[in-house]
Short mmCIF file of C-alpha atoms in Angstrom, two decimals:
data_model
loop_
_atom_site.label_atom_id
_atom_site.label_comp_id
_atom_site.label_asym_id
_atom_site.label_seq_id
_atom_site.Cartn_x
_atom_site.Cartn_y
_atom_site.Cartn_z
CA MET A 1 14.70 -23.13 3.08
CA GLN A 2 15.66 -19.68 2.28
CA ALA A 3 18.66 -18.91 0.97
CA ASN A 4 20.57 -15.84 2.11
CA LEU A 5 21.51 -14.02 -1.20
CA PRO A 6 22.69 -10.80 -1.82
CA LEU A 7 20.31 -8.14 -2.60
CA CYS A 8 20.97 -5.55 -5.06
CA SER A 9 20.27 -2.14 -4.03
CA ASP A 10 16.59 -1.76 -5.74
CA HIS A 11 15.59 -5.57 -4.45
CA HIS A 12 17.22 -4.75 -1.04
CA GLN A 13 14.80 -1.11 -1.32
CA ALA A 14 11.62 -3.03 -2.14
CA ARG A 15 11.93 -5.65 0.61
CA THR A 16 12.60 -3.47 3.38
CA TYR A 17 9.31 -0.99 1.83
CA ARG A 18 7.05 -4.17 2.01
CA GLU A 19 8.45 -5.26 5.72
CA LYS A 20 7.70 -1.62 6.51
CA ALA A 21 4.06 -1.93 4.76
CA LYS A 22 3.25 -4.75 6.46
CA ARG A 23 4.50 -3.27 10.08
CA GLY A 24 2.18 -0.15 9.23
CA ALA A 25 -0.68 -2.02 8.05
CA GLU A 26 -0.59 -3.71 11.67
CA LEU A 27 -0.11 -0.46 13.19
CA LEU A 28 -2.75 0.89 11.35
CA ARG A 29 -5.44 -1.47 12.96
CA TYR A 30 -3.89 -1.49 16.23
CA PHE A 31 -4.45 2.43 16.20
CA LYS A 32 -7.67 2.29 14.82
CA GLU A 33 -8.57 -0.08 17.77
CA ASN A 34 -6.53 1.87 20.45
CA PRO A 35 -6.36 5.68 19.33
CA GLU A 36 -5.01 6.84 22.64
CA ALA A 37 -2.18 4.23 22.46
CA PRO A 38 1.29 5.72 22.97
CA ARG A 39 3.12 6.43 19.55
CA SER A 40 6.97 6.27 19.15
CA ALA A 41 9.25 9.16 20.06
CA GLY A 42 9.93 11.83 16.97
CA TRP A 43 8.11 13.39 14.56
CA CYS A 44 6.67 11.99 10.85
CA TYR A 45 7.05 14.85 8.46
CA ILE A 46 5.04 14.84 5.39
CA VAL A 47 6.78 17.40 2.73
CA HIS A 48 6.32 18.70 -1.00
CA LEU A 49 9.65 18.40 -2.43
CA PRO A 50 11.04 20.53 -5.12
CA ASP A 51 10.76 17.61 -7.41
CA CYS A 52 6.99 17.63 -7.27
CA THR A 53 7.11 14.39 -5.24
CA VAL A 54 5.63 14.18 -1.71
CA LYS A 55 8.01 12.89 0.75
CA VAL A 56 6.75 10.89 4.11
CA GLY A 57 9.81 10.84 6.70
CA MET A 58 10.92 11.10 10.22
CA VAL A 59 12.90 12.03 12.61
CA GLY A 60 13.37 10.02 15.96
CA THR A 61 14.23 13.34 18.15
CA GLU A 62 12.59 16.38 18.48
CA GLY A 63 15.87 18.47 18.14
CA ARG A 64 16.41 16.72 14.82
CA LEU A 65 13.25 18.23 12.58
CA SER A 66 14.89 21.36 11.42
CA ALA A 67 18.26 19.70 10.26
CA ARG A 68 16.45 17.12 8.28
CA LEU A 69 13.99 19.82 6.43
CA ALA A 70 17.38 21.48 5.86
CA GLU A 71 19.03 18.63 4.44
CA LEU A 72 16.17 17.89 2.18
CA HIS A 73 16.55 21.23 1.03
CA GLU A 74 20.16 20.69 0.03
CA ASP A 75 19.49 17.66 -1.51
CA PHE A 76 16.76 18.33 -3.57
CA GLY A 77 17.64 22.04 -4.16
CA GLY A 78 15.28 24.15 -3.02
CA ASN A 79 12.54 25.06 -0.69
CA VAL A 80 10.99 22.26 1.05
CA ASP A 81 7.23 23.06 1.52
CA ILE A 82 6.08 21.62 5.17
CA LEU A 83 2.55 20.33 4.74
CA ALA A 84 2.31 18.50 8.06
CA VAL A 85 4.18 17.54 10.98
CA LEU A 86 2.76 14.85 13.36
CA PRO A 87 3.59 13.05 16.38
CA GLY A 88 4.84 9.61 16.38
CA GLY A 89 8.03 9.01 14.69
CA LYS A 90 8.67 5.43 13.20
CA ASP A 91 4.92 4.62 14.34
CA THR A 92 2.99 7.41 12.49
CA GLU A 93 5.37 7.09 9.39
CA ALA A 94 5.13 3.30 8.93
CA VAL A 95 1.20 4.04 9.11
CA LEU A 96 0.99 6.38 6.28
CA HIS A 97 3.54 4.21 4.03
CA SER A 98 1.22 1.27 4.56
CA HIS A 99 -2.32 3.35 3.86
CA PHE A 100 -0.67 5.44 0.87
CA GLY A 101 1.68 2.74 -0.63
CA SER A 102 -0.11 2.57 -3.57
CA ILE A 103 1.03 5.73 -4.54
CA ARG A 104 4.47 5.49 -3.70
CA ILE A 105 7.06 5.81 -6.63
CA PRO A 106 9.35 2.74 -7.17
CA GLY A 107 12.68 3.11 -6.65
CA LYS A 108 12.11 6.27 -4.81
CA GLY A 109 11.71 5.10 -0.99
CA GLU A 110 9.70 7.18 0.75
CA ARG A 111 8.27 9.49 -1.89
CA PHE A 112 4.90 9.55 -3.37
CA ASP A 113 3.33 11.00 -6.93
CA VAL A 114 0.80 13.33 -6.06
CA THR A 115 0.95 14.90 -9.74
CA GLU A 116 -1.68 12.46 -11.04
CA PRO A 117 -5.43 12.95 -10.15
CA ALA A 118 -5.88 9.54 -8.65
CA ARG A 119 -8.03 9.49 -5.43
CA VAL A 120 -5.40 8.28 -3.03
CA SER A 121 -2.94 11.09 -3.91
CA GLY A 122 -5.66 13.96 -2.95
CA GLU A 123 -6.16 11.68 0.03
CA LEU A 124 -2.75 12.26 1.02
CA LEU A 125 -2.58 15.54 0.39
CA SER A 126 -6.21 16.35 2.08
CA PHE A 127 -4.46 14.51 5.27
CA ALA A 128 -1.66 16.56 5.34
CA LEU A 129 -3.26 19.50 5.08
CA SER A 130 -6.06 18.51 7.42
CA HIS A 131 -3.50 17.98 10.08
CA GLY A 132 -0.91 20.89 9.56
CA ILE A 133 1.75 21.05 11.81
CA HIS A 134 1.84 20.38 15.34
CA PRO A 135 2.10 22.96 17.53
CA GLU A 136 4.78 21.27 19.28
CA ALA A 137 6.93 21.04 16.09
CA LEU A 138 6.45 24.87 14.95
CA PRO A 139 9.68 26.20 16.67
CA ALA A 140 11.84 23.57 14.65
CA VAL A 141 9.68 24.79 11.28
CA GLU A 142 10.28 28.00 11.67
CA GLU A 143 13.99 27.27 12.44
CA TYR A 144 14.20 25.92 8.94
CA ARG A 145 12.36 28.40 7.45
CA GLU A 146 14.49 31.20 8.79
CA TRP A 147 17.44 29.13 7.56
CA ALA A 148 16.04 28.43 4.09
CA ASP A 149 15.26 32.35 3.58
CA ASP A 150 18.97 32.94 4.05
CA PRO A 151 21.32 30.17 4.57
CA ASP A 152 24.37 32.25 4.97
CA ALA A 153 22.82 34.44 7.96
CA TRP A 154 21.85 31.18 9.46
CA ALA A 155 25.48 29.71 9.53
CA ALA A 156 26.98 33.16 10.39
CA ARG A 157 24.73 33.31 13.48
CA GLN A 158 25.04 29.73 14.35
CA LEU A 159 29.07 30.33 14.39
CA ALA A 160 28.56 32.85 16.74
#
């Protein structure tokens, strides 16, 4: 029998990540067997952050992508280098988290270490660069880049 004990934030995050990784492994098998299967709504993004880590995250709607990139910019204090934006939201994110889980940084959620010359870190970067930005996501990416170039002008334009 399993007791319902409260977990500290580190253990809660680790449990959540294990559950995501298990789901990702199942989805990876499913999508390999059914490449044309529909994916969840939204976008999965792979970005290089100013702290030299790579984040694999998702947004559930198309309209949320540029805002999320701006949030990451503000959270990490600098421009976010967008390596790839893929369709599929939660599904695509879960598959990538599962596949590249060996280089996930413990305690850092959805961030991955690509500074080591390990084979898997090179695979993550190669995967991202080979897939690039989906054409339908380009307007949101350009909106973020415009904002990143001049946040004050962007804010003034939004208020007008």
